[in-house]
Amino acid sequence: ELGFEPVLRSSSYRVMCRRAVEANVEHLRRALAAGYRDRPFDPGAGDAELALLHRLSTAIFEDAWGYSPMSLAEFEALYRPLVAVADPELVRIIENPGGVPVGYAFGIADRLGPPPGTPGAAFVLKTIGVLRATRRAFPGLSSALVARLHGLALERGLDTGIHARSEEHTSELQVTVRN
């Protein structure tokens, strides 16, 4: 024994989109009834949208294990190539009833797997997060975003979601385990 032990356990999971929607649709209905709305990433406002995702990411993940702050330039260098090939409808920004962005989900079609419309066609849920204060004020908003994104994936012929690097204690994992 060298004295090493895991400090974090995480895995990626394949989730059937239909089941993810069914498990979380009530959260989505409740969020919509309360006035929360989501919208797609706007490629025409790319720089402003990337700056928004950067601000949200910084606030959402600042206490996450392994988080390291990054400048806007570093964030843009990482995400600009992804948004160039992403379906904007699979990058969702959630806004509170006042229209203020409070979270987002970043999904991207798996371009190496089966094509859309065939069994096993997938998308990768790369990032999902909601501001801490909003999570406390309105529990279930991340689950609403899960339902919304997986429903949109189904509309695009993608029947599987790959939840990338989910920590074992997260509610996202609880969604996948029920599947």
mmCIF file with all atom_site columns, C-alpha atoms in Angstrom:
data_model
loop_
_atom_site.group_PDB
_atom_site.id
_atom_site.type_symbol
_atom_site.label_atom_id
_atom_site.label_alt_id
_atom_site.label_comp_id
_atom_site.label_asym_id
_atom_site.label_entity_id
_atom_site.label_seq_id
_atom_site.pdbx_PDB_ins_code
_atom_site.Cartn_x
_atom_site.Cartn_y
_atom_site.Cartn_z
_atom_site.occupancy
_atom_site.B_iso_or_equiv
_atom_site.pdbx_formal_charge
_atom_site.auth_seq_id
_atom_site.auth_comp_id
_atom_site.auth_asym_id
_atom_site.auth_atom_id
_atom_site.pdbx_PDB_model_num
ATOM 1   C CA . GLU A 1 1   ? 0.000   0.000  0.000   1.00 0.00 ? 1   GLU A CA 1
ATOM 2   C CA . LEU A 1 2   ? 1.294   3.415  -0.927  1.00 0.00 ? 2   LEU A CA 1
ATOM 3   C CA . GLY A 1 3   ? -1.388  5.228  1.049   1.00 0.00 ? 3   GLY A CA 1
ATOM 4   C CA . PHE A 1 4   ? -3.329  6.521  -1.935  1.00 0.00 ? 4   PHE A CA 1
ATOM 5   C CA . GLU A 1 5   ? -7.104  6.506  -2.034  1.00 0.00 ? 5   GLU A CA 1
ATOM 6   C CA . PRO A 1 6   ? -9.696  8.075  -4.319  1.00 0.00 ? 6   PRO A CA 1
ATOM 7   C CA . VAL A 1 7   ? -10.753 11.591 -3.418  1.00 0.00 ? 7   VAL A CA 1
ATOM 8   C CA . LEU A 1 8   ? -13.568 11.730 -5.962  1.00 0.00 ? 8   LEU A CA 1
ATOM 9   C CA . ARG A 1 9   ? -15.477 9.089  -7.833  1.00 0.00 ? 9   ARG A CA 1
ATOM 10  C CA . SER A 1 10  ? -17.025 10.019 -11.133 1.00 0.00 ? 10  SER A CA 1
ATOM 11  C CA . SER A 1 11  ? -18.190 8.194  -14.213 1.00 0.00 ? 11  SER A CA 1
ATOM 12  C CA . SER A 1 12  ? -19.891 8.820  -17.504 1.00 0.00 ? 12  SER A CA 1
ATOM 13  C CA . TYR A 1 13  ? -23.298 7.234  -17.964 1.00 0.00 ? 13  TYR A CA 1
ATOM 14  C CA . ARG A 1 14  ? -25.505 6.379  -20.938 1.00 0.00 ? 14  ARG A CA 1
ATOM 15  C CA . VAL A 1 15  ? -29.097 7.419  -20.286 1.00 0.00 ? 15  VAL A CA 1
ATOM 16  C CA . MET A 1 16  ? -32.113 6.719  -22.460 1.00 0.00 ? 16  MET A CA 1
ATOM 17  C CA . CYS A 1 17  ? -33.480 10.162 -23.358 1.00 0.00 ? 17  CYS A CA 1
ATOM 18  C CA . ARG A 1 18  ? -37.099 9.060  -23.084 1.00 0.00 ? 18  ARG A CA 1
ATOM 19  C CA . ARG A 1 19  ? -36.551 7.855  -19.522 1.00 0.00 ? 19  ARG A CA 1
ATOM 20  C CA . ALA A 1 20  ? -34.702 11.034 -18.539 1.00 0.00 ? 20  ALA A CA 1
ATOM 21  C CA . VAL A 1 21  ? -37.664 13.085 -19.782 1.00 0.00 ? 21  VAL A CA 1
ATOM 22  C CA . GLU A 1 22  ? -40.212 10.875 -18.022 1.00 0.00 ? 22  GLU A CA 1
ATOM 23  C CA . ALA A 1 23  ? -38.276 10.991 -14.730 1.00 0.00 ? 23  ALA A CA 1
ATOM 24  C CA . ASN A 1 24  ? -38.004 14.796 -14.780 1.00 0.00 ? 24  ASN A CA 1
ATOM 25  C CA . VAL A 1 25  ? -40.983 16.160 -16.706 1.00 0.00 ? 25  VAL A CA 1
ATOM 26  C CA . GLU A 1 26  ? -42.802 17.236 -13.538 1.00 0.00 ? 26  GLU A CA 1
ATOM 27  C CA . HIS A 1 27  ? -39.828 19.420 -12.600 1.00 0.00 ? 27  HIS A CA 1
ATOM 28  C CA . LEU A 1 28  ? -40.012 20.986 -16.062 1.00 0.00 ? 28  LEU A CA 1
ATOM 29  C CA . ARG A 1 29  ? -43.757 21.622 -15.792 1.00 0.00 ? 29  ARG A CA 1
ATOM 30  C CA . ARG A 1 30  ? -43.330 23.186 -12.347 1.00 0.00 ? 30  ARG A CA 1
ATOM 31  C CA . ALA A 1 31  ? -40.491 25.434 -13.554 1.00 0.00 ? 31  ALA A CA 1
ATOM 32  C CA . LEU A 1 32  ? -42.472 26.611 -16.595 1.00 0.00 ? 32  LEU A CA 1
ATOM 33  C CA . ALA A 1 33  ? -45.532 27.277 -14.421 1.00 0.00 ? 33  ALA A CA 1
ATOM 34  C CA . ALA A 1 34  ? -43.346 29.397 -12.101 1.00 0.00 ? 34  ALA A CA 1
ATOM 35  C CA . GLY A 1 35  ? -42.158 31.507 -15.037 1.00 0.00 ? 35  GLY A CA 1
ATOM 36  C CA . TYR A 1 36  ? -38.732 29.999 -15.703 1.00 0.00 ? 36  TYR A CA 1
ATOM 37  C CA . ARG A 1 37  ? -37.853 29.807 -19.389 1.00 0.00 ? 37  ARG A CA 1
ATOM 38  C CA . ASP A 1 38  ? -35.017 28.384 -21.383 1.00 0.00 ? 38  ASP A CA 1
ATOM 39  C CA . ARG A 1 39  ? -33.638 29.461 -24.687 1.00 0.00 ? 39  ARG A CA 1
ATOM 40  C CA . PRO A 1 40  ? -31.046 28.163 -27.119 1.00 0.00 ? 40  PRO A CA 1
ATOM 41  C CA . PHE A 1 41  ? -27.533 29.526 -27.396 1.00 0.00 ? 41  PHE A CA 1
ATOM 42  C CA . ASP A 1 42  ? -27.574 32.380 -29.924 1.00 0.00 ? 42  ASP A CA 1
ATOM 43  C CA . PRO A 1 43  ? -24.677 31.883 -32.379 1.00 0.00 ? 43  PRO A CA 1
ATOM 44  C CA . GLY A 1 44  ? -25.289 35.391 -33.755 1.00 0.00 ? 44  GLY A CA 1
ATOM 45  C CA . ALA A 1 45  ? -24.320 36.801 -30.371 1.00 0.00 ? 45  ALA A CA 1
ATOM 46  C CA . GLY A 1 46  ? -21.436 34.364 -29.938 1.00 0.00 ? 46  GLY A CA 1
ATOM 47  C CA . ASP A 1 47  ? -19.011 36.524 -27.962 1.00 0.00 ? 47  ASP A CA 1
ATOM 48  C CA . ALA A 1 48  ? -21.711 37.790 -25.608 1.00 0.00 ? 48  ALA A CA 1
ATOM 49  C CA . GLU A 1 49  ? -23.125 34.294 -25.195 1.00 0.00 ? 49  GLU A CA 1
ATOM 50  C CA . LEU A 1 50  ? -19.687 32.825 -24.436 1.00 0.00 ? 50  LEU A CA 1
ATOM 51  C CA . ALA A 1 51  ? -19.107 35.595 -21.897 1.00 0.00 ? 51  ALA A CA 1
ATOM 52  C CA . LEU A 1 52  ? -22.457 34.711 -20.304 1.00 0.00 ? 52  LEU A CA 1
ATOM 53  C CA . LEU A 1 53  ? -21.552 31.003 -20.119 1.00 0.00 ? 53  LEU A CA 1
ATOM 54  C CA . HIS A 1 54  ? -18.208 31.978 -18.592 1.00 0.00 ? 54  HIS A CA 1
ATOM 55  C CA . ARG A 1 55  ? -19.870 34.130 -15.904 1.00 0.00 ? 55  ARG A CA 1
ATOM 56  C CA . LEU A 1 56  ? -22.386 31.404 -15.124 1.00 0.00 ? 56  LEU A CA 1
ATOM 57  C CA . SER A 1 57  ? -19.723 28.675 -15.032 1.00 0.00 ? 57  SER A CA 1
ATOM 58  C CA . THR A 1 58  ? -17.523 30.705 -12.717 1.00 0.00 ? 58  THR A CA 1
ATOM 59  C CA . ALA A 1 59  ? -20.371 31.249 -10.252 1.00 0.00 ? 59  ALA A CA 1
ATOM 60  C CA . ILE A 1 60  ? -21.906 27.772 -10.535 1.00 0.00 ? 60  ILE A CA 1
ATOM 61  C CA . PHE A 1 61  ? -18.744 25.696 -10.262 1.00 0.00 ? 61  PHE A CA 1
ATOM 62  C CA . GLU A 1 62  ? -16.529 27.813 -7.993  1.00 0.00 ? 62  GLU A CA 1
ATOM 63  C CA . ASP A 1 63  ? -16.950 25.329 -5.113  1.00 0.00 ? 63  ASP A CA 1
ATOM 64  C CA . ALA A 1 64  ? -16.840 22.178 -7.262  1.00 0.00 ? 64  ALA A CA 1
ATOM 65  C CA . TRP A 1 65  ? -14.061 19.686 -6.647  1.00 0.00 ? 65  TRP A CA 1
ATOM 66  C CA . GLY A 1 66  ? -11.170 20.283 -9.003  1.00 0.00 ? 66  GLY A CA 1
ATOM 67  C CA . TYR A 1 67  ? -12.473 23.653 -10.206 1.00 0.00 ? 67  TYR A CA 1
ATOM 68  C CA . SER A 1 68  ? -9.792  26.087 -11.324 1.00 0.00 ? 68  SER A CA 1
ATOM 69  C CA . PRO A 1 69  ? -10.743 29.607 -12.327 1.00 0.00 ? 69  PRO A CA 1
ATOM 70  C CA . MET A 1 70  ? -10.077 30.479 -15.945 1.00 0.00 ? 70  MET A CA 1
ATOM 71  C CA . SER A 1 71  ? -10.067 33.757 -17.767 1.00 0.00 ? 71  SER A CA 1
ATOM 72  C CA . LEU A 1 72  ? -12.666 34.588 -20.365 1.00 0.00 ? 72  LEU A CA 1
ATOM 73  C CA . ALA A 1 73  ? -9.983  34.154 -23.058 1.00 0.00 ? 73  ALA A CA 1
ATOM 74  C CA . GLU A 1 74  ? -9.190  30.632 -21.799 1.00 0.00 ? 74  GLU A CA 1
ATOM 75  C CA . PHE A 1 75  ? -12.898 29.778 -21.641 1.00 0.00 ? 75  PHE A CA 1
ATOM 76  C CA . GLU A 1 76  ? -13.442 31.064 -25.178 1.00 0.00 ? 76  GLU A CA 1
ATOM 77  C CA . ALA A 1 77  ? -10.483 29.029 -26.447 1.00 0.00 ? 77  ALA A CA 1
ATOM 78  C CA . LEU A 1 78  ? -12.045 25.921 -24.936 1.00 0.00 ? 78  LEU A CA 1
ATOM 79  C CA . TYR A 1 79  ? -15.683 26.499 -25.934 1.00 0.00 ? 79  TYR A CA 1
ATOM 80  C CA . ARG A 1 80  ? -15.494 28.378 -29.257 1.00 0.00 ? 80  ARG A CA 1
ATOM 81  C CA . PRO A 1 81  ? -14.596 25.222 -31.238 1.00 0.00 ? 81  PRO A CA 1
ATOM 82  C CA . LEU A 1 82  ? -17.410 23.338 -29.501 1.00 0.00 ? 82  LEU A CA 1
ATOM 83  C CA . VAL A 1 83  ? -20.108 25.921 -30.198 1.00 0.00 ? 83  VAL A CA 1
ATOM 84  C CA . ALA A 1 84  ? -18.961 26.023 -33.826 1.00 0.00 ? 84  ALA A CA 1
ATOM 85  C CA . VAL A 1 85  ? -20.113 22.412 -34.276 1.00 0.00 ? 85  VAL A CA 1
ATOM 86  C CA . ALA A 1 86  ? -22.874 22.270 -31.653 1.00 0.00 ? 86  ALA A CA 1
ATOM 87  C CA . ASP A 1 87  ? -26.571 22.412 -32.431 1.00 0.00 ? 87  ASP A CA 1
ATOM 88  C CA . PRO A 1 88  ? -27.550 25.673 -30.652 1.00 0.00 ? 88  PRO A CA 1
ATOM 89  C CA . GLU A 1 89  ? -30.802 24.021 -29.565 1.00 0.00 ? 89  GLU A CA 1
ATOM 90  C CA . LEU A 1 90  ? -28.789 21.587 -27.432 1.00 0.00 ? 90  LEU A CA 1
ATOM 91  C CA . VAL A 1 91  ? -27.060 24.435 -25.611 1.00 0.00 ? 91  VAL A CA 1
ATOM 92  C CA . ARG A 1 92  ? -29.775 25.797 -23.304 1.00 0.00 ? 92  ARG A CA 1
ATOM 93  C CA . ILE A 1 93  ? -29.692 28.877 -21.107 1.00 0.00 ? 93  ILE A CA 1
ATOM 94  C CA . ILE A 1 94  ? -32.293 28.926 -18.352 1.00 0.00 ? 94  ILE A CA 1
ATOM 95  C CA . GLU A 1 95  ? -33.692 32.270 -17.202 1.00 0.00 ? 95  GLU A CA 1
ATOM 96  C CA . ASN A 1 96  ? -35.633 33.132 -14.087 1.00 0.00 ? 96  ASN A CA 1
ATOM 97  C CA . PRO A 1 97  ? -39.094 34.750 -14.312 1.00 0.00 ? 97  PRO A CA 1
ATOM 98  C CA . GLY A 1 98  ? -37.393 38.158 -14.587 1.00 0.00 ? 98  GLY A CA 1
ATOM 99  C CA . GLY A 1 99  ? -35.399 37.045 -17.651 1.00 0.00 ? 99  GLY A CA 1
ATOM 100 C CA . VAL A 1 100 ? -32.072 36.805 -15.807 1.00 0.00 ? 100 VAL A CA 1
ATOM 101 C CA . PRO A 1 101 ? -29.890 33.813 -16.804 1.00 0.00 ? 101 PRO A CA 1
ATOM 102 C CA . VAL A 1 102 ? -29.446 31.450 -13.843 1.00 0.00 ? 102 VAL A CA 1
ATOM 103 C CA . GLY A 1 103 ? -27.980 28.317 -15.423 1.00 0.00 ? 103 GLY A CA 1
ATOM 104 C CA . TYR A 1 104 ? -27.262 26.366 -18.549 1.00 0.00 ? 104 TYR A CA 1
ATOM 105 C CA . ALA A 1 105 ? -26.808 22.962 -20.097 1.00 0.00 ? 105 ALA A CA 1
ATOM 106 C CA . PHE A 1 106 ? -24.303 22.278 -22.852 1.00 0.00 ? 106 PHE A CA 1
ATOM 107 C CA . GLY A 1 107 ? -25.075 19.258 -25.002 1.00 0.00 ? 107 GLY A CA 1
ATOM 108 C CA . ILE A 1 108 ? -23.371 18.227 -28.210 1.00 0.00 ? 108 ILE A CA 1
ATOM 109 C CA . ALA A 1 109 ? -24.264 15.430 -30.602 1.00 0.00 ? 109 ALA A CA 1
ATOM 110 C CA . ASP A 1 110 ? -21.905 12.453 -30.555 1.00 0.00 ? 110 ASP A CA 1
ATOM 111 C CA . ARG A 1 111 ? -20.462 12.752 -34.057 1.00 0.00 ? 111 ARG A CA 1
ATOM 112 C CA . LEU A 1 112 ? -18.496 9.513  -33.752 1.00 0.00 ? 112 LEU A CA 1
ATOM 113 C CA . GLY A 1 113 ? -21.446 7.265  -32.960 1.00 0.00 ? 113 GLY A CA 1
ATOM 114 C CA . PRO A 1 114 ? -24.529 6.201  -34.906 1.00 0.00 ? 114 PRO A CA 1
ATOM 115 C CA . PRO A 1 115 ? -26.147 8.994  -36.938 1.00 0.00 ? 115 PRO A CA 1
ATOM 116 C CA . PRO A 1 116 ? -29.333 10.696 -35.725 1.00 0.00 ? 116 PRO A CA 1
ATOM 117 C CA . GLY A 1 117 ? -32.441 8.628  -36.278 1.00 0.00 ? 117 GLY A CA 1
ATOM 118 C CA . THR A 1 118 ? -30.706 5.299  -35.716 1.00 0.00 ? 118 THR A CA 1
ATOM 119 C CA . PRO A 1 119 ? -30.710 3.302  -32.461 1.00 0.00 ? 119 PRO A CA 1
ATOM 120 C CA . GLY A 1 120 ? -27.969 4.429  -30.116 1.00 0.00 ? 120 GLY A CA 1
ATOM 121 C CA . ALA A 1 121 ? -27.607 7.897  -31.664 1.00 0.00 ? 121 ALA A CA 1
ATOM 122 C CA . ALA A 1 122 ? -26.400 9.993  -28.755 1.00 0.00 ? 122 ALA A CA 1
ATOM 123 C CA . PHE A 1 123 ? -25.524 13.389 -27.441 1.00 0.00 ? 123 PHE A CA 1
ATOM 124 C CA . VAL A 1 124 ? -23.047 14.238 -24.706 1.00 0.00 ? 124 VAL A CA 1
ATOM 125 C CA . LEU A 1 125 ? -24.303 16.306 -21.797 1.00 0.00 ? 125 LEU A CA 1
ATOM 126 C CA . LYS A 1 126 ? -20.982 18.044 -21.240 1.00 0.00 ? 126 LYS A CA 1
ATOM 127 C CA . THR A 1 127 ? -22.050 20.607 -18.661 1.00 0.00 ? 127 THR A CA 1
ATOM 128 C CA . ILE A 1 128 ? -25.154 21.369 -16.634 1.00 0.00 ? 128 ILE A CA 1
ATOM 129 C CA . GLY A 1 129 ? -25.478 23.797 -13.768 1.00 0.00 ? 129 GLY A CA 1
ATOM 130 C CA . VAL A 1 130 ? -27.730 26.249 -11.987 1.00 0.00 ? 130 VAL A CA 1
ATOM 131 C CA . LEU A 1 131 ? -26.639 29.059 -9.680  1.00 0.00 ? 131 LEU A CA 1
ATOM 132 C CA . ARG A 1 132 ? -26.549 27.990 -6.025  1.00 0.00 ? 132 ARG A CA 1
ATOM 133 C CA . ALA A 1 133 ? -29.020 30.641 -4.831  1.00 0.00 ? 133 ALA A CA 1
ATOM 134 C CA . THR A 1 134 ? -31.473 29.601 -7.542  1.00 0.00 ? 134 THR A CA 1
ATOM 135 C CA . ARG A 1 135 ? -31.074 25.901 -6.686  1.00 0.00 ? 135 ARG A CA 1
ATOM 136 C CA . ARG A 1 136 ? -31.932 26.738 -3.081  1.00 0.00 ? 136 ARG A CA 1
ATOM 137 C CA . ALA A 1 137 ? -34.863 28.963 -3.990  1.00 0.00 ? 137 ALA A CA 1
ATOM 138 C CA . PHE A 1 138 ? -36.260 26.599 -6.625  1.00 0.00 ? 138 PHE A CA 1
ATOM 139 C CA . PRO A 1 139 ? -35.127 22.986 -6.135  1.00 0.00 ? 139 PRO A CA 1
ATOM 140 C CA . GLY A 1 140 ? -35.454 20.776 -9.190  1.00 0.00 ? 140 GLY A CA 1
ATOM 141 C CA . LEU A 1 141 ? -34.440 23.350 -11.782 1.00 0.00 ? 141 LEU A CA 1
ATOM 142 C CA . SER A 1 142 ? -31.462 21.254 -12.918 1.00 0.00 ? 142 SER A CA 1
ATOM 143 C CA . SER A 1 143 ? -33.837 18.305 -13.323 1.00 0.00 ? 143 SER A CA 1
ATOM 144 C CA . ALA A 1 144 ? -36.138 20.515 -15.397 1.00 0.00 ? 144 ALA A CA 1
ATOM 145 C CA . LEU A 1 145 ? -33.170 21.326 -17.617 1.00 0.00 ? 145 LEU A CA 1
ATOM 146 C CA . VAL A 1 146 ? -32.390 17.596 -17.915 1.00 0.00 ? 146 VAL A CA 1
ATOM 147 C CA . ALA A 1 147 ? -35.946 16.949 -19.112 1.00 0.00 ? 147 ALA A CA 1
ATOM 148 C CA . ARG A 1 148 ? -35.828 19.834 -21.586 1.00 0.00 ? 148 ARG A CA 1
ATOM 149 C CA . LEU A 1 149 ? -32.463 18.935 -23.104 1.00 0.00 ? 149 LEU A CA 1
ATOM 150 C CA . HIS A 1 150 ? -33.239 15.223 -23.431 1.00 0.00 ? 150 HIS A CA 1
ATOM 151 C CA . GLY A 1 151 ? -36.604 16.061 -25.022 1.00 0.00 ? 151 GLY A CA 1
ATOM 152 C CA . LEU A 1 152 ? -34.895 18.266 -27.587 1.00 0.00 ? 152 LEU A CA 1
ATOM 153 C CA . ALA A 1 153 ? -32.367 15.501 -28.249 1.00 0.00 ? 153 ALA A CA 1
ATOM 154 C CA . LEU A 1 154 ? -35.244 13.087 -28.954 1.00 0.00 ? 154 LEU A CA 1
ATOM 155 C CA . GLU A 1 155 ? -36.683 15.585 -31.457 1.00 0.00 ? 155 GLU A CA 1
ATOM 156 C CA . ARG A 1 156 ? -33.321 15.465 -33.250 1.00 0.00 ? 156 ARG A CA 1
ATOM 157 C CA . GLY A 1 157 ? -33.272 11.677 -33.491 1.00 0.00 ? 157 GLY A CA 1
ATOM 158 C CA . LEU A 1 158 ? -30.895 11.190 -30.571 1.00 0.00 ? 158 LEU A CA 1
ATOM 159 C CA . ASP A 1 159 ? -32.220 8.527  -28.209 1.00 0.00 ? 159 ASP A CA 1
ATOM 160 C CA . THR A 1 160 ? -29.315 8.362  -25.762 1.00 0.00 ? 160 THR A CA 1
ATOM 161 C CA . GLY A 1 161 ? -27.651 10.905 -23.516 1.00 0.00 ? 161 GLY A CA 1
ATOM 162 C CA . ILE A 1 162 ? -24.101 10.451 -22.311 1.00 0.00 ? 162 ILE A CA 1
ATOM 163 C CA . HIS A 1 163 ? -23.726 12.229 -18.990 1.00 0.00 ? 163 HIS A CA 1
ATOM 164 C CA . ALA A 1 164 ? -20.047 13.065 -18.916 1.00 0.00 ? 164 ALA A CA 1
ATOM 165 C CA . ARG A 1 165 ? -18.084 12.820 -15.674 1.00 0.00 ? 165 ARG A CA 1
ATOM 166 C CA . SER A 1 166 ? -20.946 12.767 -13.188 1.00 0.00 ? 166 SER A CA 1
ATOM 167 C CA . GLU A 1 167 ? -19.887 12.766 -9.563  1.00 0.00 ? 167 GLU A CA 1
ATOM 168 C CA . GLU A 1 168 ? -21.367 9.847  -7.665  1.00 0.00 ? 168 GLU A CA 1
ATOM 169 C CA . HIS A 1 169 ? -23.200 12.021 -5.119  1.00 0.00 ? 169 HIS A CA 1
ATOM 170 C CA . THR A 1 170 ? -24.933 14.348 -7.580  1.00 0.00 ? 170 THR A CA 1
ATOM 171 C CA . SER A 1 171 ? -28.646 14.428 -8.271  1.00 0.00 ? 171 SER A CA 1
ATOM 172 C CA . GLU A 1 172 ? -27.793 13.959 -11.967 1.00 0.00 ? 172 GLU A CA 1
ATOM 173 C CA . LEU A 1 173 ? -26.527 10.503 -11.078 1.00 0.00 ? 173 LEU A CA 1
ATOM 174 C CA . GLN A 1 174 ? -29.772 9.775  -9.243  1.00 0.00 ? 174 GLN A CA 1
ATOM 175 C CA . VAL A 1 175 ? -31.614 10.462 -12.505 1.00 0.00 ? 175 VAL A CA 1
ATOM 176 C CA . THR A 1 176 ? -29.389 8.029  -14.367 1.00 0.00 ? 176 THR A CA 1
ATOM 177 C CA . VAL A 1 177 ? -29.609 5.313  -11.726 1.00 0.00 ? 177 VAL A CA 1
ATOM 178 C CA . ARG A 1 178 ? -33.401 5.301  -11.934 1.00 0.00 ? 178 ARG A CA 1
ATOM 179 C CA . ASN A 1 179 ? -33.075 4.591  -15.633 1.00 0.00 ? 179 ASN A CA 1
#
